[in-house]
GROMACS .gro file of C-alpha atoms in nm:
model
  398
    1MET     CA    1   0.430   0.645   1.347
    2PHE     CA    2   0.392   0.859   1.034
    3VAL     CA    3   0.534   1.203   0.956
    4TRP     CA    4   0.295   1.421   0.753
    5GLU     CA    5   0.278   1.759   0.579
    6GLY     CA    6  -0.026   1.938   0.442
    7LYS     CA    7  -0.253   2.243   0.450
    8ASP     CA    8  -0.524   2.331   0.701
    9LYS     CA    9  -0.864   2.487   0.628
   10GLN     CA   10  -0.706   2.834   0.601
   11GLY     CA   11  -0.451   2.708   0.346
   12LYS     CA   12  -0.158   2.735   0.587
   13LYS     CA   13   0.116   2.473   0.569
   14VAL     CA   14   0.114   2.240   0.870
   15LYS     CA   15   0.307   1.928   0.962
   16GLY     CA   16   0.330   1.677   1.243
   17GLU     CA   17   0.327   1.313   1.344
   18LEU     CA   18   0.038   1.069   1.367
   19THR     CA   19   0.005   0.704   1.466
   20GLY     CA   20  -0.169   0.471   1.222
   21THR     CA   21  -0.158   0.125   1.067
   22SER     CA   22  -0.118   0.247   0.706
   23GLU     CA   23  -0.064   0.562   0.500
   24ALA     CA   24  -0.422   0.547   0.369
   25LEU     CA   25  -0.568   0.548   0.721
   26VAL     CA   26  -0.342   0.833   0.833
   27LYS     CA   27  -0.450   1.042   0.534
   28ALA     CA   28  -0.816   0.966   0.612
   29ALA     CA   29  -0.765   1.069   0.975
   30LEU     CA   30  -0.601   1.396   0.868
   31ARG     CA   31  -0.888   1.478   0.632
   32ARG     CA   32  -1.133   1.428   0.918
   33GLN     CA   33  -0.929   1.684   1.114
   34GLY     CA   34  -0.960   1.934   0.828
   35VAL     CA   35  -0.607   1.884   0.694
   36ILE     CA   36  -0.534   1.819   0.327
   37PRO     CA   37  -0.221   1.595   0.335
   38SER     CA   38   0.046   1.641   0.070
   39LYS     CA   39   0.313   1.407   0.210
   40VAL     CA   40   0.277   1.110   0.443
   41ARG     CA   41   0.568   0.875   0.515
   42LYS     CA   42   0.673   0.635   0.785
   43LYS     CA   43   0.894   0.773   1.058
   44SER     CA   44   1.224   0.591   1.091
   45LYS     CA   45   1.218   0.352   1.383
   46PRO     CA   46   1.460   0.434   1.665
   47LEU     CA   47   1.689   0.153   1.772
   48LEU     CA   48   1.629   0.061   2.131
   49GLY     CA   49   1.901  -0.081   2.351
   50GLY     CA   50   2.189   0.147   2.251
   51ALA     CA   51   2.520   0.010   2.129
   52GLY     CA   52   2.517  -0.360   2.048
   53GLY     CA   53   2.136  -0.375   2.026
   54LYS     CA   54   1.969  -0.534   1.726
   55PRO     CA   55   1.654  -0.392   1.566
   56ILE     CA   56   1.330  -0.530   1.705
   57THR     CA   57   1.152  -0.746   1.449
   58ALA     CA   58   0.792  -0.862   1.416
   59THR     CA   59   0.911  -1.210   1.517
   60ASP     CA   60   1.040  -1.066   1.847
   61ILE     CA   61   0.696  -0.916   1.917
   62SER     CA   62   0.526  -1.245   1.827
   63THR     CA   63   0.759  -1.437   2.060
   64PHE     CA   64   0.699  -1.183   2.337
   65ALA     CA   65   0.320  -1.233   2.310
   66ARG     CA   66   0.357  -1.613   2.322
   67GLN     CA   67   0.597  -1.599   2.621
   68MET     CA   68   0.366  -1.368   2.815
   69THR     CA   69   0.072  -1.599   2.738
   70THR     CA   70   0.265  -1.901   2.869
   71MET     CA   71   0.369  -1.717   3.186
   72MET     CA   72   0.021  -1.592   3.268
   73GLU     CA   73  -0.146  -1.926   3.194
   74SER     CA   74   0.104  -2.081   3.434
   75GLY     CA   75  -0.013  -1.845   3.708
   76VAL     CA   76   0.292  -1.617   3.714
   77PRO     CA   77   0.198  -1.258   3.815
   78LEU     CA   78   0.208  -0.996   3.538
   79ILE     CA   79   0.504  -0.793   3.671
   80GLN     CA   80   0.708  -1.104   3.740
   81SER     CA   81   0.627  -1.230   3.390
   82PHE     CA   82   0.779  -0.916   3.242
   83GLU     CA   83   1.087  -0.962   3.458
   84ILE     CA   84   1.138  -1.323   3.350
   85VAL     CA   85   1.067  -1.264   2.980
   86GLY     CA   86   1.273  -0.943   2.965
   87GLN     CA   87   1.583  -1.076   3.134
   88GLY     CA   88   1.573  -1.399   2.933
   89HIS     CA   89   1.565  -1.230   2.590
   90ASP     CA   90   1.876  -1.248   2.370
   91ASN     CA   91   1.818  -0.911   2.202
   92PRO     CA   92   1.924  -0.617   2.428
   93SER     CA   93   1.683  -0.388   2.241
   94MET     CA   94   1.391  -0.618   2.321
   95GLN     CA   95   1.507  -0.647   2.682
   96LYS     CA   96   1.496  -0.271   2.719
   97LEU     CA   97   1.152  -0.246   2.556
   98ILE     CA   98   1.001  -0.511   2.785
   99LEU     CA   99   1.151  -0.355   3.097
  100GLU     CA  100   1.022  -0.011   2.990
  101ILE     CA  101   0.670  -0.157   2.962
  102LYS     CA  102   0.715  -0.317   3.305
  103SER     CA  103   0.821   0.019   3.455
  104ASP     CA  104   0.517   0.196   3.306
  105ILE     CA  105   0.283  -0.064   3.460
  106GLU     CA  106   0.459  -0.040   3.798
  107ALA     CA  107   0.408   0.338   3.784
  108GLY     CA  108   0.031   0.283   3.777
  109GLY     CA  109  -0.046   0.251   3.406
  110THR     CA  110  -0.234  -0.031   3.237
  111PHE     CA  111  -0.077  -0.294   3.013
  112ALA     CA  112  -0.253  -0.150   2.706
  113ASP     CA  113  -0.143   0.208   2.783
  114ALA     CA  114   0.217   0.090   2.827
  115LEU     CA  115   0.203  -0.079   2.486
  116ARG     CA  116   0.056   0.233   2.322
  117ARG     CA  117   0.369   0.424   2.421
  118HIS     CA  118   0.552   0.215   2.159
  119PRO     CA  119   0.328   0.230   1.848
  120GLN     CA  120   0.616   0.137   1.615
  121TYR     CA  121   0.616  -0.212   1.769
  122PHE     CA  122   0.260  -0.269   1.896
  123ASP     CA  123  -0.016  -0.195   1.646
  124THR     CA  124  -0.372  -0.090   1.722
  125LEU     CA  125  -0.496  -0.450   1.707
  126PHE     CA  126  -0.247  -0.566   1.971
  127CYS     CA  127  -0.326  -0.275   2.206
  128ASN     CA  128  -0.705  -0.303   2.166
  129LEU     CA  129  -0.709  -0.676   2.240
  130VAL     CA  130  -0.491  -0.633   2.549
  131GLU     CA  131  -0.719  -0.353   2.669
  132ALA     CA  132  -1.028  -0.569   2.614
  133GLY     CA  133  -0.861  -0.854   2.803
  134GLU     CA  134  -0.776  -0.631   3.097
  135GLN     CA  135  -1.129  -0.492   3.119
  136ALA     CA  136  -1.297  -0.835   3.092
  137GLY     CA  137  -1.048  -1.016   3.317
  138ILE     CA  138  -0.944  -1.259   3.044
  139LEU     CA  139  -0.604  -1.112   2.957
  140GLU     CA  140  -0.428  -1.448   2.916
  141SER     CA  141  -0.701  -1.571   2.679
  142LEU     CA  142  -0.678  -1.265   2.451
  143LEU     CA  143  -0.298  -1.263   2.471
  144ASN     CA  144  -0.314  -1.619   2.343
  145LYS     CA  145  -0.529  -1.500   2.049
  146VAL     CA  146  -0.281  -1.219   1.980
  147ALA     CA  147   0.012  -1.462   1.990
  148THR     CA  148  -0.163  -1.706   1.755
  149TYR     CA  149  -0.258  -1.423   1.519
  150LYS     CA  150   0.098  -1.285   1.514
  151GLU     CA  151   0.253  -1.628   1.459
  152LYS     CA  152   0.023  -1.714   1.168
  153THR     CA  153   0.060  -1.378   0.993
  154GLU     CA  154   0.439  -1.373   1.034
  155SER     CA  155   0.465  -1.732   0.910
  156MET     CA  156   0.267  -1.641   0.598
  157LYS     CA  157   0.477  -1.329   0.535
  158LYS     CA  158   0.800  -1.530   0.561
  159LYS     CA  159   0.675  -1.794   0.318
  160ILE     CA  160   0.568  -1.532   0.063
  161LYS     CA  161   0.896  -1.343   0.103
  162LYS     CA  162   1.096  -1.663   0.058
  163ALA     CA  163   0.900  -1.761  -0.253
  164LEU     CA  164   0.956  -1.420  -0.416
  165THR     CA  165   1.317  -1.372  -0.299
  166TYR     CA  166   1.455  -1.702  -0.429
  167PRO     CA  167   1.417  -1.636  -0.804
  168ILE     CA  168   1.539  -1.277  -0.765
  169ALA     CA  169   1.851  -1.397  -0.581
  170VAL     CA  170   1.923  -1.656  -0.852
  171LEU     CA  171   1.884  -1.395  -1.128
  172VAL     CA  172   2.123  -1.160  -0.948
  173VAL     CA  173   2.384  -1.437  -0.914
  174ALA     CA  174   2.336  -1.531  -1.282
  175PHE     CA  175   2.393  -1.168  -1.385
  176VAL     CA  176   2.710  -1.142  -1.177
  177ILE     CA  177   2.851  -1.471  -1.311
  178THR     CA  178   2.768  -1.370  -1.669
  179ALA     CA  179   2.936  -1.032  -1.619
  180ILE     CA  180   3.251  -1.200  -1.481
  181LEU     CA  181   3.265  -1.435  -1.780
  182MET     CA  182   3.214  -1.147  -2.022
  183ILE     CA  183   3.482  -0.928  -1.863
  184PHE     CA  184   3.754  -1.182  -1.778
  185VAL     CA  185   3.699  -1.511  -1.966
  186VAL     CA  186   3.559  -1.424  -2.309
  187PRO     CA  187   3.837  -1.170  -2.393
  188VAL     CA  188   4.096  -1.452  -2.350
  189PHE     CA  189   3.912  -1.663  -2.607
  190ALA     CA  190   3.868  -1.358  -2.834
  191ASP     CA  191   4.245  -1.300  -2.838
  192LEU     CA  192   4.295  -1.668  -2.921
  193PHE     CA  193   4.046  -1.650  -3.207
  194THR     CA  194   4.217  -1.351  -3.372
  195GLY     CA  195   4.500  -1.577  -3.485
  196PHE     CA  196   4.270  -1.822  -3.661
  197GLY     CA  197   4.244  -1.607  -3.972
  198ALA     CA  198   3.894  -1.741  -4.043
  199ASP     CA  199   3.549  -1.595  -4.007
  200LEU     CA  200   3.395  -1.666  -3.664
  201PRO     CA  201   3.048  -1.825  -3.625
  202GLY     CA  202   2.756  -1.589  -3.562
  203PRO     CA  203   2.699  -1.687  -3.194
  204THR     CA  204   3.068  -1.633  -3.119
  205LYS     CA  205   3.064  -1.290  -3.284
  206PHE     CA  206   2.762  -1.192  -3.077
  207VAL     CA  207   2.920  -1.305  -2.748
  208VAL     CA  208   3.247  -1.129  -2.830
  209ALA     CA  209   3.059  -0.809  -2.915
  210VAL     CA  210   2.870  -0.825  -2.583
  211SER     CA  211   3.199  -0.895  -2.404
  212ASN     CA  212   3.358  -0.587  -2.563
  213LEU     CA  213   3.059  -0.385  -2.443
  214PHE     CA  214   3.104  -0.514  -2.086
  215VAL     CA  215   3.481  -0.454  -2.090
  216GLY     CA  216   3.450  -0.102  -2.225
  217TYR     CA  217   3.147   0.013  -2.027
  218TRP     CA  218   3.127  -0.218  -1.722
  219TYR     CA  219   3.110   0.079  -1.485
  220ILE     CA  220   2.814   0.225  -1.675
  221ILE     CA  221   2.631  -0.111  -1.687
  222PHE     CA  222   2.679  -0.188  -1.318
  223GLY     CA  223   2.613   0.172  -1.222
  224SER     CA  224   2.290   0.177  -1.422
  225VAL     CA  225   2.166  -0.147  -1.264
  226ILE     CA  226   2.248  -0.028  -0.911
  227ALA     CA  227   2.095   0.315  -0.978
  228PHE     CA  228   1.776   0.157  -1.116
  229VAL     CA  229   1.736  -0.072  -0.813
  230PHE     CA  230   1.802   0.215  -0.572
  231ALA     CA  231   1.565   0.452  -0.756
  232PHE     CA  232   1.294   0.185  -0.764
  233LYS     CA  233   1.324   0.118  -0.389
  234GLU     CA  234   1.324   0.489  -0.303
  235ALA     CA  235   1.026   0.562  -0.528
  236ASN     CA  236   0.839   0.269  -0.379
  237LYS     CA  237   0.917   0.395  -0.028
  238ARG     CA  238   0.865   0.769  -0.075
  239SER     CA  239   0.597   0.796  -0.346
  240ILE     CA  240   0.255   0.680  -0.230
  241ALA     CA  241   0.118   0.690  -0.586
  242PHE     CA  242   0.405   0.475  -0.719
  243ASN     CA  243   0.374   0.230  -0.430
  244HIS     CA  244   0.000   0.191  -0.484
  245ALA     CA  245   0.047   0.151  -0.859
  246MET     CA  246   0.303  -0.126  -0.806
  247GLN     CA  247   0.074  -0.301  -0.557
  248ARG     CA  248  -0.213  -0.295  -0.805
  249PHE     CA  249   0.017  -0.420  -1.082
  250SER     CA  250   0.142  -0.705  -0.860
  251LEU     CA  251  -0.209  -0.858  -0.856
  252LYS     CA  252  -0.191  -0.900  -1.235
  253ILE     CA  253   0.128  -1.110  -1.227
  254PRO     CA  254   0.046  -1.479  -1.291
  255VAL     CA  255   0.066  -1.701  -0.979
  256VAL     CA  256   0.228  -1.421  -0.775
  257GLY     CA  257  -0.086  -1.208  -0.798
  258ASP     CA  258  -0.296  -1.505  -0.683
  259ILE     CA  259  -0.066  -1.557  -0.383
  260LEU     CA  260  -0.080  -1.190  -0.283
  261SER     CA  261  -0.458  -1.175  -0.327
  262LYS     CA  262  -0.531  -1.486  -0.121
  263SER     CA  263  -0.283  -1.389   0.150
  264SER     CA  264  -0.460  -1.051   0.185
  265VAL     CA  265  -0.797  -1.228   0.217
  266ALA     CA  266  -0.646  -1.461   0.480
  267ARG     CA  267  -0.506  -1.170   0.682
  268PHE     CA  268  -0.840  -0.987   0.656
  269ALA     CA  269  -1.030  -1.289   0.786
  270ARG     CA  270  -0.776  -1.370   1.059
  271THR     CA  271  -0.762  -1.011   1.188
  272LEU     CA  272  -1.138  -0.956   1.184
  273SER     CA  273  -1.199  -1.294   1.349
  274THR     CA  274  -0.954  -1.209   1.628
  275MET     CA  275  -1.113  -0.869   1.689
  276PHE     CA  276  -1.465  -1.013   1.684
  277ALA     CA  277  -1.363  -1.270   1.942
  278ALA     CA  278  -1.237  -0.986   2.163
  279GLY     CA  279  -1.571  -0.805   2.139
  280THR     CA  280  -1.437  -0.506   1.942
  281PRO     CA  281  -1.717  -0.306   1.771
  282LEU     CA  282  -1.730  -0.382   1.398
  283VAL     CA  283  -1.677  -0.026   1.268
  284GLU     CA  284  -1.384   0.027   1.504
  285ALA     CA  285  -1.237  -0.313   1.414
  286MET     CA  286  -1.233  -0.231   1.042
  287GLU     CA  287  -0.973   0.042   1.102
  288SER     CA  288  -0.721  -0.218   1.221
  289VAL     CA  289  -0.829  -0.473   0.961
  290ALA     CA  290  -0.764  -0.228   0.675
  291GLY     CA  291  -0.401  -0.188   0.776
  292ALA     CA  292  -0.356  -0.561   0.840
  293THR     CA  293  -0.453  -0.671   0.487
  294GLY     CA  294  -0.112  -0.560   0.361
  295HIS     CA  295  -0.238  -0.452   0.017
  296ILE     CA  296  -0.381  -0.119  -0.096
  297VAL     CA  297  -0.661  -0.277  -0.304
  298TYR     CA  298  -0.797  -0.470  -0.005
  299SER     CA  299  -0.723  -0.188   0.239
  300GLU     CA  300  -0.935   0.053   0.033
  301ALA     CA  301  -1.207  -0.212   0.001
  302VAL     CA  302  -1.216  -0.259   0.381
  303LEU     CA  303  -1.251   0.116   0.433
  304LYS     CA  304  -1.543   0.123   0.187
  305VAL     CA  305  -1.703  -0.166   0.376
  306ARG     CA  306  -1.654   0.024   0.702
  307ASP     CA  307  -1.827   0.332   0.563
  308GLN     CA  308  -2.126   0.125   0.444
  309ILE     CA  309  -2.149  -0.056   0.779
  310ALA     CA  310  -2.154   0.280   0.957
  311THR     CA  311  -2.468   0.368   0.759
  312GLY     CA  312  -2.644   0.047   0.866
  313SER     CA  313  -2.554  -0.202   0.592
  314ALA     CA  314  -2.474  -0.565   0.670
  315LEU     CA  315  -2.112  -0.683   0.649
  316ALA     CA  316  -2.173  -0.944   0.379
  317SER     CA  317  -2.369  -0.712   0.149
  318SER     CA  318  -2.111  -0.435   0.195
  319MET     CA  319  -1.832  -0.676   0.100
  320ARG     CA  320  -2.027  -0.788  -0.207
  321ASP     CA  321  -2.067  -0.428  -0.327
  322THR     CA  322  -1.689  -0.374  -0.341
  323GLY     CA  323  -1.643  -0.653  -0.596
  324VAL     CA  324  -1.311  -0.753  -0.437
  325TRP     CA  325  -1.391  -1.046  -0.210
  326PRO     CA  326  -1.436  -1.403  -0.340
  327ASN     CA  327  -1.793  -1.533  -0.332
  328MET     CA  328  -1.700  -1.807  -0.083
  329VAL     CA  329  -1.579  -1.548   0.169
  330ILE     CA  330  -1.899  -1.345   0.133
  331GLN     CA  331  -2.116  -1.655   0.176
  332MET     CA  332  -1.927  -1.762   0.489
  333VAL     CA  333  -1.959  -1.412   0.638
  334GLN     CA  334  -2.332  -1.410   0.559
  335ILE     CA  335  -2.377  -1.747   0.732
  336GLY     CA  336  -2.179  -1.616   1.029
  337GLU     CA  337  -2.400  -1.307   1.054
  338GLU     CA  338  -2.717  -1.516   1.045
  339SER     CA  339  -2.593  -1.772   1.300
  340GLY     CA  340  -2.418  -1.525   1.531
  341ALA     CA  341  -2.084  -1.708   1.492
  342ILE     CA  342  -1.908  -1.473   1.253
  343ASP     CA  343  -1.574  -1.501   1.437
  344LYS     CA  344  -1.571  -1.880   1.390
  345MET     CA  345  -1.668  -1.851   1.023
  346LEU     CA  346  -1.396  -1.594   0.960
  347GLY     CA  347  -1.149  -1.822   1.138
  348LYS     CA  348  -1.243  -2.106   0.899
  349VAL     CA  349  -1.201  -1.868   0.603
  350ALA     CA  350  -0.856  -1.769   0.731
  351ASP     CA  351  -0.754  -2.135   0.776
  352PHE     CA  352  -0.875  -2.219   0.424
  353TYR     CA  353  -0.693  -1.934   0.252
  354GLU     CA  354  -0.375  -1.985   0.453
  355GLU     CA  355  -0.369  -2.344   0.326
  356GLU     CA  356  -0.438  -2.214  -0.026
  357VAL     CA  357  -0.142  -1.976   0.001
  358ASP     CA  358   0.083  -2.258   0.125
  359GLY     CA  359  -0.020  -2.471  -0.173
  360LEU     CA  360   0.040  -2.188  -0.421
  361ILE     CA  361   0.381  -2.113  -0.272
  362ASP     CA  362   0.480  -2.480  -0.299
  363ALA     CA  363   0.354  -2.485  -0.658
  364LEU     CA  364   0.546  -2.166  -0.739
  365SER     CA  365   0.865  -2.308  -0.588
  366SER     CA  366   0.824  -2.633  -0.784
  367LEU     CA  367   0.762  -2.434  -1.103
  368MET     CA  368   1.047  -2.187  -1.052
  369GLU     CA  369   1.321  -2.444  -0.989
  370PRO     CA  370   1.315  -2.609  -1.336
  371MET     CA  371   1.258  -2.272  -1.504
  372ILE     CA  372   1.560  -2.121  -1.328
  373MET     CA  373   1.774  -2.425  -1.411
  374ALA     CA  374   1.668  -2.401  -1.775
  375PHE     CA  375   1.743  -2.027  -1.780
  376LEU     CA  376   2.090  -2.076  -1.629
  377GLY     CA  377   2.153  -2.363  -1.869
  378VAL     CA  378   2.065  -2.150  -2.170
  379VAL     CA  379   2.271  -1.849  -2.056
  380ILE     CA  380   2.583  -2.021  -1.923
  381GLY     CA  381   2.562  -2.315  -2.167
  382GLY     CA  382   2.510  -2.075  -2.456
  383LEU     CA  383   2.825  -1.883  -2.362
  384VAL     CA  384   3.031  -2.202  -2.342
  385VAL     CA  385   2.904  -2.335  -2.677
  386ALA     CA  386   2.958  -1.998  -2.847
  387MET     CA  387   3.321  -1.991  -2.726
  388TYR     CA  388   3.397  -2.349  -2.832
  389LEU     CA  389   3.230  -2.338  -3.178
  390PRO     CA  390   3.546  -2.196  -3.350
  391ILE     CA  391   3.758  -2.467  -3.183
  392PHE     CA  392   3.519  -2.737  -3.306
  393LYS     CA  393   3.538  -2.593  -3.659
  394MET     CA  394   3.918  -2.585  -3.644
  395GLY     CA  395   3.921  -2.954  -3.540
  396GLN     CA  396   3.699  -3.041  -3.838
  397VAL     CA  397   3.937  -2.862  -4.079
  398ILE     CA  398   4.237  -3.044  -3.935
   0.00000   0.00000   0.00000
């Protein structure tokens, strides 16, 4: 759910809420309605379950889809499946959500309509596939596809997050340890060195000077770092232009950019393959695919492909015109179009790029570990050597 502000055709200020998979798609939908959006941001998610409830995560939704698939494939009726899955969940918030969906279905609604009442947890792809399954009488089959899709995408997100979080966490710890040494340890050595009566080595002078800076202005240094991190996060969350600029910049970072690019291609292929298998019309499917790519460059490319498809162009040629997709992906899509098995070809593309991402993440982890150890060795080891140099010199004189 997104909250938006803008101007209508008469120039009057208007605002409201709109469901969508990304900010770009919401803005496009508003323009089609004759509204020029000025601000679009995600609405804060309400916490279901009341006191003691934990926020509902994407993993909870993935687990819910897999549990419902297992229940229905075992022949358990739909309503009873909700009862069993809901009461057996550890998260009170998820329990309440499942039982609310169950109540909506018991009141005469469809499964898909009940899910659409909670757009902050069930995206358009999830709802459309459930609706297609209900209409075709193959709900358990499409729920299985949804569960598989959710599990693969969440697994990839976790791996990427872990790969990018580890070096950041180590750098934060290194900064804190260095600050503690500068504020509490180095001044003790500096007081000891004042009684030597000799000129200190250059590295020691530098470390002492930095220590004096930390001791005198530690509140400004820590405050500036915290303010920068907070301002960066807020700008990334509230400013669409800044967020998009950072996403585009991220593709230029060595190794990291390759991981993000290939993961977006994998999500594109996996999402489109799943929607093709459910019989979703191509133009309609591209709306969900654009939001699922997870990156503004690929999201915009998907929307351009959708517009060209709507005018009668083939999928492969439309993808080639954007200049974003790898040649292998385009060739596989073209083969799929010619053979009538585009969902299978896209599935193979998704499998290939998911393995590529796994390999890149392993390579990044292997590369980062020695680099981080070397960095910590230089920083901490340099401090220790700088502090002991005067003592070594004094021993030589004696």
